[in-house]
Short mmCIF file of N, CA and C in Angstrom, two decimals:
data_model
loop_
_atom_site.label_atom_id
_atom_site.label_comp_id
_atom_site.label_asym_id
_atom_site.label_seq_id
_atom_site.Cartn_x
_atom_site.Cartn_y
_atom_site.Cartn_z
N UNK A 1 -45.39 -72.01 -37.86
CA UNK A 1 -44.28 -71.10 -38.06
C UNK A 1 -44.12 -70.84 -39.55
N UNK A 2 -44.07 -69.59 -39.96
CA UNK A 2 -43.95 -69.24 -41.36
C UNK A 2 -42.51 -68.86 -41.66
N UNK A 3 -42.01 -69.27 -42.83
CA UNK A 3 -40.66 -68.94 -43.24
C UNK A 3 -40.71 -68.14 -44.53
N UNK A 4 -39.75 -67.25 -44.70
CA UNK A 4 -39.71 -66.44 -45.92
C UNK A 4 -38.31 -66.38 -46.46
N UNK A 5 -38.14 -66.59 -47.76
CA UNK A 5 -36.80 -66.43 -48.33
C UNK A 5 -36.47 -64.94 -48.38
N UNK A 6 -35.27 -64.59 -48.03
CA UNK A 6 -34.85 -63.19 -48.03
C UNK A 6 -33.35 -63.11 -48.16
N UNK A 7 -32.83 -61.92 -48.37
CA UNK A 7 -31.39 -61.73 -48.44
C UNK A 7 -31.10 -60.26 -48.22
N UNK A 8 -29.92 -59.97 -47.70
CA UNK A 8 -29.47 -58.60 -47.56
C UNK A 8 -30.19 -57.78 -46.51
N UNK A 9 -30.88 -58.39 -45.58
CA UNK A 9 -31.58 -57.63 -44.56
C UNK A 9 -30.96 -57.83 -43.20
N UNK A 10 -31.09 -56.81 -42.36
CA UNK A 10 -30.78 -56.98 -40.96
C UNK A 10 -32.11 -57.25 -40.28
N UNK A 11 -32.18 -58.30 -39.53
CA UNK A 11 -33.40 -58.68 -38.84
C UNK A 11 -33.12 -58.67 -37.35
N UNK A 12 -34.01 -58.03 -36.56
CA UNK A 12 -33.88 -58.07 -35.11
C UNK A 12 -34.63 -59.29 -34.62
N UNK A 13 -33.93 -60.17 -33.94
CA UNK A 13 -34.54 -61.35 -33.31
C UNK A 13 -34.24 -61.23 -31.83
N UNK A 14 -35.24 -60.87 -31.05
CA UNK A 14 -34.96 -60.55 -29.66
C UNK A 14 -34.11 -59.30 -29.67
N UNK A 15 -33.11 -59.25 -28.84
CA UNK A 15 -32.21 -58.10 -28.82
C UNK A 15 -30.99 -58.37 -29.70
N UNK A 16 -30.99 -59.49 -30.43
CA UNK A 16 -29.87 -59.85 -31.29
C UNK A 16 -30.17 -59.42 -32.72
N UNK A 17 -29.18 -58.86 -33.38
CA UNK A 17 -29.36 -58.44 -34.76
C UNK A 17 -28.66 -59.45 -35.66
N UNK A 18 -29.35 -59.92 -36.68
CA UNK A 18 -28.79 -60.88 -37.61
C UNK A 18 -28.72 -60.21 -38.98
N UNK A 19 -27.58 -60.27 -39.63
CA UNK A 19 -27.46 -59.73 -40.97
C UNK A 19 -27.47 -60.90 -41.94
N UNK A 20 -28.39 -60.86 -42.89
CA UNK A 20 -28.55 -61.94 -43.83
C UNK A 20 -28.02 -61.45 -45.17
N UNK A 21 -26.95 -62.07 -45.66
CA UNK A 21 -26.30 -61.60 -46.87
C UNK A 21 -26.56 -62.50 -48.07
N UNK A 22 -27.00 -63.71 -47.86
CA UNK A 22 -27.27 -64.59 -48.98
C UNK A 22 -28.69 -65.10 -48.85
N UNK A 23 -29.21 -65.63 -49.94
CA UNK A 23 -30.59 -66.08 -49.93
C UNK A 23 -30.74 -67.31 -49.05
N UNK A 24 -31.48 -67.17 -47.98
CA UNK A 24 -31.77 -68.26 -47.05
C UNK A 24 -33.19 -68.07 -46.56
N UNK A 25 -33.65 -68.98 -45.75
CA UNK A 25 -34.97 -68.83 -45.15
C UNK A 25 -34.81 -68.36 -43.71
N UNK A 26 -35.65 -67.40 -43.32
CA UNK A 26 -35.64 -66.92 -41.95
C UNK A 26 -37.03 -67.12 -41.35
N UNK A 27 -37.07 -67.26 -40.05
CA UNK A 27 -38.35 -67.33 -39.36
C UNK A 27 -38.98 -65.95 -39.41
N UNK A 28 -40.25 -65.90 -39.72
CA UNK A 28 -40.96 -64.62 -39.73
C UNK A 28 -41.45 -64.26 -38.33
N UNK A 29 -41.43 -65.21 -37.40
CA UNK A 29 -41.86 -64.94 -36.03
C UNK A 29 -40.76 -65.37 -35.08
N UNK A 30 -40.52 -64.56 -34.07
CA UNK A 30 -39.56 -64.92 -33.02
C UNK A 30 -40.19 -65.97 -32.12
N UNK A 31 -39.35 -66.84 -31.55
CA UNK A 31 -39.83 -67.64 -30.44
C UNK A 31 -39.96 -66.67 -29.28
N UNK A 32 -41.11 -66.64 -28.66
CA UNK A 32 -41.36 -65.61 -27.65
C UNK A 32 -41.22 -66.16 -26.25
N UNK A 33 -40.73 -65.29 -25.36
CA UNK A 33 -40.81 -65.59 -23.94
C UNK A 33 -42.26 -65.39 -23.55
N UNK A 34 -42.70 -66.11 -22.58
CA UNK A 34 -44.07 -65.97 -22.13
C UNK A 34 -44.25 -64.63 -21.43
N UNK A 35 -45.19 -63.84 -21.92
CA UNK A 35 -45.50 -62.55 -21.29
C UNK A 35 -46.89 -62.70 -20.69
N UNK A 36 -47.04 -62.29 -19.45
CA UNK A 36 -48.33 -62.42 -18.77
C UNK A 36 -49.26 -61.31 -19.21
N UNK A 37 -49.76 -61.41 -20.43
CA UNK A 37 -50.75 -60.53 -21.02
C UNK A 37 -50.44 -59.04 -21.08
N UNK A 38 -49.18 -58.57 -21.11
CA UNK A 38 -49.05 -57.13 -21.30
C UNK A 38 -49.35 -56.80 -22.76
N UNK A 39 -50.39 -56.07 -22.97
CA UNK A 39 -50.81 -55.72 -24.32
C UNK A 39 -50.32 -54.34 -24.70
N UNK A 40 -50.03 -53.52 -23.71
CA UNK A 40 -49.64 -52.15 -23.98
C UNK A 40 -48.13 -52.03 -24.11
N UNK A 41 -47.72 -51.11 -24.95
CA UNK A 41 -46.30 -50.90 -25.22
C UNK A 41 -45.51 -50.67 -23.93
N UNK A 42 -46.01 -49.81 -23.07
CA UNK A 42 -45.31 -49.50 -21.82
C UNK A 42 -45.12 -50.72 -20.94
N UNK A 43 -46.12 -51.57 -20.87
CA UNK A 43 -46.03 -52.78 -20.06
C UNK A 43 -44.97 -53.73 -20.61
N UNK A 44 -44.89 -53.82 -21.94
CA UNK A 44 -43.88 -54.68 -22.55
C UNK A 44 -42.49 -54.13 -22.29
N UNK A 45 -42.34 -52.80 -22.37
CA UNK A 45 -41.04 -52.17 -22.07
C UNK A 45 -40.60 -52.49 -20.64
N UNK A 46 -41.54 -52.47 -19.71
CA UNK A 46 -41.23 -52.80 -18.31
C UNK A 46 -40.91 -54.29 -18.20
N UNK A 47 -41.70 -55.13 -18.85
CA UNK A 47 -41.49 -56.58 -18.80
C UNK A 47 -40.07 -56.95 -19.23
N UNK A 48 -39.59 -56.33 -20.30
CA UNK A 48 -38.24 -56.63 -20.80
C UNK A 48 -37.16 -55.79 -20.12
N UNK A 49 -37.55 -55.06 -19.06
CA UNK A 49 -36.63 -54.26 -18.25
C UNK A 49 -35.89 -53.20 -19.06
N UNK A 50 -36.57 -52.67 -20.07
CA UNK A 50 -36.02 -51.57 -20.86
C UNK A 50 -36.25 -50.27 -20.09
N UNK A 51 -37.38 -50.19 -19.40
CA UNK A 51 -37.65 -49.08 -18.48
C UNK A 51 -38.16 -49.65 -17.17
N UNK A 52 -38.17 -48.80 -16.15
CA UNK A 52 -38.71 -49.21 -14.84
C UNK A 52 -40.19 -48.85 -14.77
N UNK A 53 -40.91 -49.45 -13.84
CA UNK A 53 -42.32 -49.06 -13.66
C UNK A 53 -42.46 -47.56 -13.34
N UNK A 54 -41.48 -47.01 -12.60
CA UNK A 54 -41.52 -45.58 -12.26
C UNK A 54 -41.37 -44.71 -13.51
N UNK A 55 -40.49 -45.13 -14.41
CA UNK A 55 -40.32 -44.38 -15.67
C UNK A 55 -41.59 -44.43 -16.50
N UNK A 56 -42.24 -45.58 -16.53
CA UNK A 56 -43.50 -45.70 -17.25
C UNK A 56 -44.55 -44.77 -16.66
N UNK A 57 -44.65 -44.75 -15.34
CA UNK A 57 -45.61 -43.85 -14.68
C UNK A 57 -45.35 -42.39 -15.04
N UNK A 58 -44.08 -42.00 -15.04
CA UNK A 58 -43.72 -40.62 -15.41
C UNK A 58 -44.19 -40.32 -16.83
N UNK A 59 -43.93 -41.24 -17.75
CA UNK A 59 -44.36 -41.06 -19.13
C UNK A 59 -45.87 -40.99 -19.27
N UNK A 60 -46.57 -41.84 -18.52
CA UNK A 60 -48.03 -41.86 -18.59
C UNK A 60 -48.65 -40.57 -18.03
N UNK A 61 -48.02 -39.99 -17.00
CA UNK A 61 -48.51 -38.70 -16.46
C UNK A 61 -48.41 -37.61 -17.52
N UNK A 62 -47.30 -37.60 -18.23
CA UNK A 62 -47.11 -36.61 -19.29
C UNK A 62 -48.11 -36.86 -20.42
N UNK A 63 -48.32 -38.11 -20.75
CA UNK A 63 -49.26 -38.45 -21.81
C UNK A 63 -50.68 -38.02 -21.45
N UNK A 64 -51.05 -38.15 -20.20
CA UNK A 64 -52.38 -37.76 -19.73
C UNK A 64 -52.61 -36.27 -19.96
N UNK A 65 -51.58 -35.47 -19.71
CA UNK A 65 -51.67 -34.02 -19.91
C UNK A 65 -51.66 -33.67 -21.39
N UNK A 66 -50.82 -34.35 -22.17
CA UNK A 66 -50.58 -34.02 -23.57
C UNK A 66 -51.65 -34.59 -24.49
N UNK A 67 -51.94 -35.86 -24.38
CA UNK A 67 -52.93 -36.61 -25.16
C UNK A 67 -52.70 -36.61 -26.67
N UNK A 68 -51.67 -35.93 -27.17
CA UNK A 68 -51.38 -35.91 -28.60
C UNK A 68 -50.31 -36.95 -28.92
N UNK A 69 -49.31 -37.02 -28.08
CA UNK A 69 -48.19 -37.93 -28.32
C UNK A 69 -48.47 -39.31 -27.76
N UNK A 70 -47.92 -40.30 -28.44
CA UNK A 70 -48.00 -41.67 -27.97
C UNK A 70 -46.94 -41.89 -26.89
N UNK A 71 -47.13 -42.91 -26.09
CA UNK A 71 -46.22 -43.17 -24.97
C UNK A 71 -44.79 -43.41 -25.46
N UNK A 72 -44.62 -44.08 -26.57
CA UNK A 72 -43.28 -44.32 -27.11
C UNK A 72 -42.56 -43.02 -27.43
N UNK A 73 -43.27 -42.08 -28.06
CA UNK A 73 -42.67 -40.78 -28.39
C UNK A 73 -42.27 -40.03 -27.12
N UNK A 74 -43.11 -40.09 -26.11
CA UNK A 74 -42.83 -39.40 -24.85
C UNK A 74 -41.59 -39.99 -24.19
N UNK A 75 -41.50 -41.31 -24.14
CA UNK A 75 -40.35 -41.96 -23.50
C UNK A 75 -39.05 -41.67 -24.27
N UNK A 76 -39.14 -41.57 -25.58
CA UNK A 76 -37.97 -41.19 -26.39
C UNK A 76 -37.57 -39.76 -26.05
N UNK A 77 -38.56 -38.84 -26.03
CA UNK A 77 -38.28 -37.44 -25.71
C UNK A 77 -37.63 -37.28 -24.34
N UNK A 78 -38.02 -38.14 -23.40
CA UNK A 78 -37.45 -38.09 -22.05
C UNK A 78 -36.07 -38.75 -21.98
N UNK A 79 -35.66 -39.38 -23.07
CA UNK A 79 -34.36 -40.04 -23.10
C UNK A 79 -34.33 -41.38 -22.37
N UNK A 80 -35.50 -41.96 -22.13
CA UNK A 80 -35.59 -43.23 -21.40
C UNK A 80 -35.41 -44.44 -22.31
N UNK A 81 -35.74 -44.27 -23.59
CA UNK A 81 -35.62 -45.35 -24.57
C UNK A 81 -35.14 -44.77 -25.89
N UNK A 82 -34.69 -45.65 -26.78
CA UNK A 82 -34.32 -45.24 -28.13
C UNK A 82 -35.43 -45.64 -29.09
N UNK A 83 -35.38 -45.09 -30.29
CA UNK A 83 -36.36 -45.47 -31.31
C UNK A 83 -36.23 -46.95 -31.64
N UNK A 84 -35.01 -47.46 -31.68
CA UNK A 84 -34.82 -48.89 -31.95
C UNK A 84 -35.47 -49.77 -30.88
N UNK A 85 -35.36 -49.37 -29.62
CA UNK A 85 -36.00 -50.14 -28.55
C UNK A 85 -37.52 -50.13 -28.70
N UNK A 86 -38.07 -48.96 -29.03
CA UNK A 86 -39.52 -48.87 -29.25
C UNK A 86 -39.92 -49.76 -30.42
N UNK A 87 -39.16 -49.71 -31.50
CA UNK A 87 -39.49 -50.52 -32.68
C UNK A 87 -39.42 -52.01 -32.37
N UNK A 88 -38.40 -52.41 -31.62
CA UNK A 88 -38.26 -53.82 -31.26
C UNK A 88 -39.47 -54.28 -30.44
N UNK A 89 -39.87 -53.46 -29.47
CA UNK A 89 -41.02 -53.82 -28.61
C UNK A 89 -42.32 -53.76 -29.41
N UNK A 90 -42.44 -52.78 -30.29
CA UNK A 90 -43.63 -52.70 -31.14
C UNK A 90 -43.73 -53.95 -32.01
N UNK A 91 -42.61 -54.41 -32.53
CA UNK A 91 -42.58 -55.65 -33.30
C UNK A 91 -43.06 -56.82 -32.46
N UNK A 92 -42.62 -56.88 -31.21
CA UNK A 92 -43.08 -57.94 -30.29
C UNK A 92 -44.59 -57.83 -30.07
N UNK A 93 -45.04 -56.60 -29.80
CA UNK A 93 -46.44 -56.36 -29.50
C UNK A 93 -47.35 -56.74 -30.67
N UNK A 94 -46.93 -56.40 -31.88
CA UNK A 94 -47.75 -56.63 -33.06
C UNK A 94 -47.41 -57.92 -33.79
N UNK A 95 -46.40 -58.64 -33.28
CA UNK A 95 -45.96 -59.89 -33.88
C UNK A 95 -45.50 -59.69 -35.33
N UNK A 96 -44.67 -58.65 -35.53
CA UNK A 96 -44.13 -58.33 -36.85
C UNK A 96 -42.61 -58.33 -36.80
N UNK A 97 -41.97 -58.77 -37.89
CA UNK A 97 -40.51 -58.67 -37.95
C UNK A 97 -40.07 -57.21 -38.01
N UNK A 98 -38.96 -56.89 -37.38
CA UNK A 98 -38.37 -55.55 -37.43
C UNK A 98 -37.16 -55.64 -38.37
N UNK A 99 -37.17 -54.82 -39.44
CA UNK A 99 -36.10 -54.89 -40.44
C UNK A 99 -35.38 -53.56 -40.57
N UNK A 100 -34.15 -53.63 -41.04
CA UNK A 100 -33.36 -52.46 -41.40
C UNK A 100 -33.32 -52.46 -42.93
N UNK A 101 -34.00 -51.49 -43.55
CA UNK A 101 -34.07 -51.42 -45.00
C UNK A 101 -32.81 -50.75 -45.53
N UNK A 102 -32.31 -51.29 -46.65
CA UNK A 102 -31.11 -50.75 -47.29
C UNK A 102 -31.39 -50.67 -48.78
N UNK A 103 -31.00 -49.59 -49.40
CA UNK A 103 -31.26 -49.38 -50.83
C UNK A 103 -30.75 -50.54 -51.67
N UNK A 104 -29.69 -51.19 -51.23
CA UNK A 104 -29.11 -52.28 -51.99
C UNK A 104 -29.86 -53.60 -51.87
N UNK A 105 -30.82 -53.68 -50.95
CA UNK A 105 -31.50 -54.97 -50.76
C UNK A 105 -33.00 -54.91 -51.00
N UNK A 106 -33.44 -53.90 -51.74
CA UNK A 106 -34.87 -53.82 -52.07
C UNK A 106 -35.04 -53.72 -53.58
N UNK A 107 -36.24 -54.00 -54.03
CA UNK A 107 -36.60 -53.83 -55.43
C UNK A 107 -37.07 -52.39 -55.59
N UNK A 108 -36.19 -51.53 -56.06
CA UNK A 108 -36.46 -50.08 -56.15
C UNK A 108 -37.68 -49.80 -57.02
N UNK A 109 -37.87 -50.58 -58.07
CA UNK A 109 -38.99 -50.32 -58.97
C UNK A 109 -40.33 -50.43 -58.24
N UNK A 110 -40.42 -51.32 -57.26
CA UNK A 110 -41.67 -51.44 -56.49
C UNK A 110 -42.00 -50.12 -55.79
N UNK A 111 -40.97 -49.44 -55.28
CA UNK A 111 -41.19 -48.17 -54.61
C UNK A 111 -41.54 -47.07 -55.60
N UNK A 112 -40.95 -47.12 -56.77
CA UNK A 112 -41.21 -46.09 -57.78
C UNK A 112 -42.61 -46.22 -58.39
N UNK A 113 -43.26 -47.36 -58.17
CA UNK A 113 -44.63 -47.54 -58.65
C UNK A 113 -45.64 -46.82 -57.77
N UNK A 114 -45.20 -46.31 -56.63
CA UNK A 114 -46.05 -45.55 -55.71
C UNK A 114 -45.44 -44.17 -55.59
N UNK A 115 -46.25 -43.14 -55.55
CA UNK A 115 -45.71 -41.78 -55.54
C UNK A 115 -44.85 -41.53 -54.30
N UNK A 116 -43.84 -40.70 -54.49
CA UNK A 116 -42.96 -40.33 -53.38
C UNK A 116 -43.77 -39.70 -52.25
N UNK A 117 -44.73 -38.84 -52.60
CA UNK A 117 -45.55 -38.18 -51.58
C UNK A 117 -46.33 -39.19 -50.73
N UNK A 118 -46.86 -40.22 -51.39
CA UNK A 118 -47.61 -41.26 -50.65
C UNK A 118 -46.68 -42.02 -49.71
N UNK A 119 -45.49 -42.39 -50.21
CA UNK A 119 -44.53 -43.11 -49.37
C UNK A 119 -44.13 -42.27 -48.16
N UNK A 120 -43.88 -40.98 -48.39
CA UNK A 120 -43.49 -40.09 -47.27
C UNK A 120 -44.65 -39.89 -46.29
N UNK A 121 -45.83 -39.67 -46.82
CA UNK A 121 -47.00 -39.43 -45.97
C UNK A 121 -47.23 -40.60 -45.02
N UNK A 122 -47.12 -41.82 -45.55
CA UNK A 122 -47.43 -43.00 -44.76
C UNK A 122 -46.20 -43.68 -44.16
N UNK A 123 -45.01 -43.09 -44.37
CA UNK A 123 -43.76 -43.66 -43.83
C UNK A 123 -43.72 -45.16 -44.11
N UNK A 124 -43.83 -45.48 -45.40
CA UNK A 124 -43.87 -46.87 -45.83
C UNK A 124 -43.04 -47.01 -47.10
N UNK A 125 -42.49 -48.21 -47.29
CA UNK A 125 -41.71 -48.46 -48.51
C UNK A 125 -41.80 -49.94 -48.89
N UNK A 126 -42.25 -50.22 -50.13
CA UNK A 126 -42.26 -51.60 -50.61
C UNK A 126 -40.83 -52.09 -50.74
N UNK A 127 -40.57 -53.32 -50.29
CA UNK A 127 -39.18 -53.80 -50.35
C UNK A 127 -39.00 -55.02 -51.24
N UNK A 128 -40.02 -55.84 -51.40
CA UNK A 128 -39.90 -57.02 -52.27
C UNK A 128 -41.27 -57.64 -52.48
N UNK A 129 -41.32 -58.54 -53.47
CA UNK A 129 -42.50 -59.36 -53.67
C UNK A 129 -42.17 -60.74 -53.14
N UNK A 130 -43.12 -61.34 -52.46
CA UNK A 130 -42.90 -62.65 -51.86
C UNK A 130 -44.20 -63.44 -51.96
N UNK A 131 -44.17 -64.53 -52.70
CA UNK A 131 -45.35 -65.39 -52.86
C UNK A 131 -46.59 -64.61 -53.27
N UNK A 132 -46.43 -63.69 -54.21
CA UNK A 132 -47.56 -62.91 -54.71
C UNK A 132 -47.98 -61.75 -53.83
N UNK A 133 -47.31 -61.57 -52.70
CA UNK A 133 -47.63 -60.46 -51.81
C UNK A 133 -46.53 -59.41 -51.89
N UNK A 134 -46.92 -58.16 -51.68
CA UNK A 134 -45.97 -57.07 -51.64
C UNK A 134 -45.54 -56.88 -50.18
N UNK A 135 -44.25 -57.04 -49.92
CA UNK A 135 -43.73 -56.84 -48.56
C UNK A 135 -43.43 -55.36 -48.41
N UNK A 136 -44.06 -54.74 -47.41
CA UNK A 136 -43.95 -53.30 -47.20
C UNK A 136 -43.43 -53.03 -45.79
N UNK A 137 -42.33 -52.28 -45.72
CA UNK A 137 -41.81 -51.84 -44.43
C UNK A 137 -42.54 -50.56 -44.04
N UNK A 138 -43.06 -50.54 -42.81
CA UNK A 138 -43.81 -49.37 -42.34
C UNK A 138 -43.29 -48.94 -40.97
N UNK A 139 -43.30 -47.64 -40.76
CA UNK A 139 -42.93 -47.12 -39.45
C UNK A 139 -44.10 -47.24 -38.47
N UNK A 140 -45.32 -47.17 -38.99
CA UNK A 140 -46.50 -47.35 -38.16
C UNK A 140 -47.41 -48.40 -38.78
N UNK A 141 -47.17 -49.67 -38.45
CA UNK A 141 -47.97 -50.74 -39.07
C UNK A 141 -49.41 -50.80 -38.57
N UNK A 142 -49.79 -49.91 -37.67
CA UNK A 142 -51.18 -49.85 -37.21
C UNK A 142 -52.00 -48.84 -38.03
N UNK A 143 -51.36 -48.15 -38.97
CA UNK A 143 -52.02 -47.13 -39.79
C UNK A 143 -52.84 -47.81 -40.88
N UNK A 144 -54.12 -48.05 -40.59
CA UNK A 144 -55.01 -48.74 -41.52
C UNK A 144 -55.22 -47.95 -42.82
N UNK A 145 -55.24 -46.62 -42.72
CA UNK A 145 -55.40 -45.78 -43.92
C UNK A 145 -54.23 -46.02 -44.87
N UNK A 146 -53.02 -46.08 -44.33
CA UNK A 146 -51.83 -46.31 -45.15
C UNK A 146 -51.89 -47.68 -45.81
N UNK A 147 -52.24 -48.68 -45.05
CA UNK A 147 -52.31 -50.04 -45.58
C UNK A 147 -53.33 -50.13 -46.72
N UNK A 148 -54.50 -49.54 -46.51
CA UNK A 148 -55.54 -49.57 -47.54
C UNK A 148 -55.11 -48.81 -48.79
N UNK A 149 -54.46 -47.67 -48.61
CA UNK A 149 -54.01 -46.86 -49.75
C UNK A 149 -52.96 -47.62 -50.57
N UNK A 150 -52.00 -48.25 -49.89
CA UNK A 150 -50.94 -48.98 -50.59
C UNK A 150 -51.52 -50.20 -51.29
N UNK A 151 -52.50 -50.88 -50.66
CA UNK A 151 -53.18 -52.01 -51.31
C UNK A 151 -53.87 -51.54 -52.59
N UNK A 152 -54.56 -50.41 -52.48
CA UNK A 152 -55.30 -49.88 -53.62
C UNK A 152 -54.37 -49.49 -54.77
N UNK A 153 -53.29 -48.81 -54.44
CA UNK A 153 -52.34 -48.35 -55.46
C UNK A 153 -51.59 -49.52 -56.09
N UNK A 154 -51.16 -50.48 -55.26
CA UNK A 154 -50.35 -51.59 -55.75
C UNK A 154 -51.19 -52.73 -56.32
N UNK A 155 -52.46 -52.76 -55.95
CA UNK A 155 -53.38 -53.83 -56.38
C UNK A 155 -52.85 -55.22 -55.98
N UNK A 156 -52.27 -55.29 -54.77
CA UNK A 156 -51.72 -56.55 -54.26
C UNK A 156 -52.07 -56.72 -52.79
N UNK A 157 -51.99 -57.97 -52.34
CA UNK A 157 -52.05 -58.23 -50.90
C UNK A 157 -50.74 -57.76 -50.31
N UNK A 158 -50.77 -57.36 -49.05
CA UNK A 158 -49.56 -56.85 -48.40
C UNK A 158 -49.11 -57.75 -47.26
N UNK A 159 -47.81 -57.83 -47.08
CA UNK A 159 -47.17 -58.43 -45.90
C UNK A 159 -46.42 -57.27 -45.26
N UNK A 160 -46.78 -56.93 -44.04
CA UNK A 160 -46.20 -55.77 -43.37
C UNK A 160 -45.05 -56.19 -42.48
N UNK A 161 -43.96 -55.43 -42.55
CA UNK A 161 -42.84 -55.56 -41.63
C UNK A 161 -42.60 -54.17 -41.04
N UNK A 162 -41.88 -54.12 -39.96
CA UNK A 162 -41.66 -52.88 -39.23
C UNK A 162 -40.25 -52.35 -39.50
N UNK A 163 -40.14 -51.03 -39.72
CA UNK A 163 -38.84 -50.35 -39.86
C UNK A 163 -38.96 -48.98 -39.20
N UNK A 164 -37.85 -48.36 -38.90
CA UNK A 164 -37.89 -47.06 -38.22
C UNK A 164 -38.25 -45.94 -39.20
N UNK A 165 -38.82 -44.85 -38.65
CA UNK A 165 -39.14 -43.67 -39.44
C UNK A 165 -37.89 -43.19 -40.18
N UNK A 166 -36.78 -43.09 -39.45
CA UNK A 166 -35.54 -42.56 -40.01
C UNK A 166 -35.04 -43.45 -41.15
N UNK A 167 -35.08 -44.76 -40.95
CA UNK A 167 -34.62 -45.69 -41.97
C UNK A 167 -35.46 -45.57 -43.24
N UNK A 168 -36.76 -45.46 -43.09
CA UNK A 168 -37.64 -45.33 -44.24
C UNK A 168 -37.39 -44.01 -44.96
N UNK A 169 -37.30 -42.91 -44.22
CA UNK A 169 -37.01 -41.60 -44.82
C UNK A 169 -35.71 -41.61 -45.60
N UNK A 170 -34.68 -42.17 -44.99
CA UNK A 170 -33.36 -42.24 -45.62
C UNK A 170 -33.44 -43.03 -46.93
N UNK A 171 -34.14 -44.14 -46.92
CA UNK A 171 -34.26 -44.98 -48.11
C UNK A 171 -35.07 -44.27 -49.20
N UNK A 172 -36.16 -43.60 -48.81
CA UNK A 172 -36.94 -42.83 -49.80
C UNK A 172 -36.07 -41.74 -50.41
N UNK A 173 -35.27 -41.06 -49.59
CA UNK A 173 -34.36 -40.04 -50.11
C UNK A 173 -33.41 -40.63 -51.13
N UNK A 174 -32.88 -41.80 -50.85
CA UNK A 174 -31.94 -42.44 -51.77
C UNK A 174 -32.64 -42.85 -53.06
N UNK A 175 -33.83 -43.40 -52.96
CA UNK A 175 -34.56 -43.84 -54.15
C UNK A 175 -34.88 -42.66 -55.06
N UNK A 176 -35.32 -41.57 -54.46
CA UNK A 176 -35.74 -40.41 -55.25
C UNK A 176 -34.63 -39.34 -55.34
N UNK A 177 -33.41 -39.74 -54.96
CA UNK A 177 -32.19 -38.93 -55.12
C UNK A 177 -32.23 -37.57 -54.41
N UNK A 178 -32.66 -37.60 -53.16
CA UNK A 178 -32.62 -36.38 -52.35
C UNK A 178 -31.48 -36.50 -51.36
N UNK A 179 -30.79 -35.41 -51.10
CA UNK A 179 -29.68 -35.44 -50.15
C UNK A 179 -30.14 -35.08 -48.74
N UNK A 180 -31.19 -34.28 -48.60
CA UNK A 180 -31.66 -33.86 -47.26
C UNK A 180 -33.02 -34.48 -47.01
N UNK A 181 -33.38 -34.45 -45.72
CA UNK A 181 -34.71 -34.92 -45.34
C UNK A 181 -35.72 -33.84 -45.63
#
């Protein structure tokens, strides 16, 4: 079990949200319920009873026709799940912490060391340095191109955490003083 010192973050642990206001150590991994090998996002959503098997089937039928959108996007469009539910399950699937980034709890200079265009393109934002690694919140932590680009620009090892697209956009707007998206 790995622990990381942090402060000022909201961390999703299961369906419970914890707000950390002072410097303490938090578990970087949730204790997990045993899941019988569901590797796909839709299966995990069904396992945690966020959607029904019938809702998953409906989403998969649409995905088969569309092939451009991911199942999570389709289920959100259908109003079956929220972005937060998708992010929580994606965190479970990828074994990554899900964080709520706030302008007041990040090292802004780390973000300013990477171009605004790069941060927007990859929906990523550096939030702190921890044990020589750059902790980066990403909306899509499976984007290998983004990870490699940020490693190259920052010249550091990365520790990836998950955050929502909207949360990252809002924080980038605040850092670079934009009022609209």
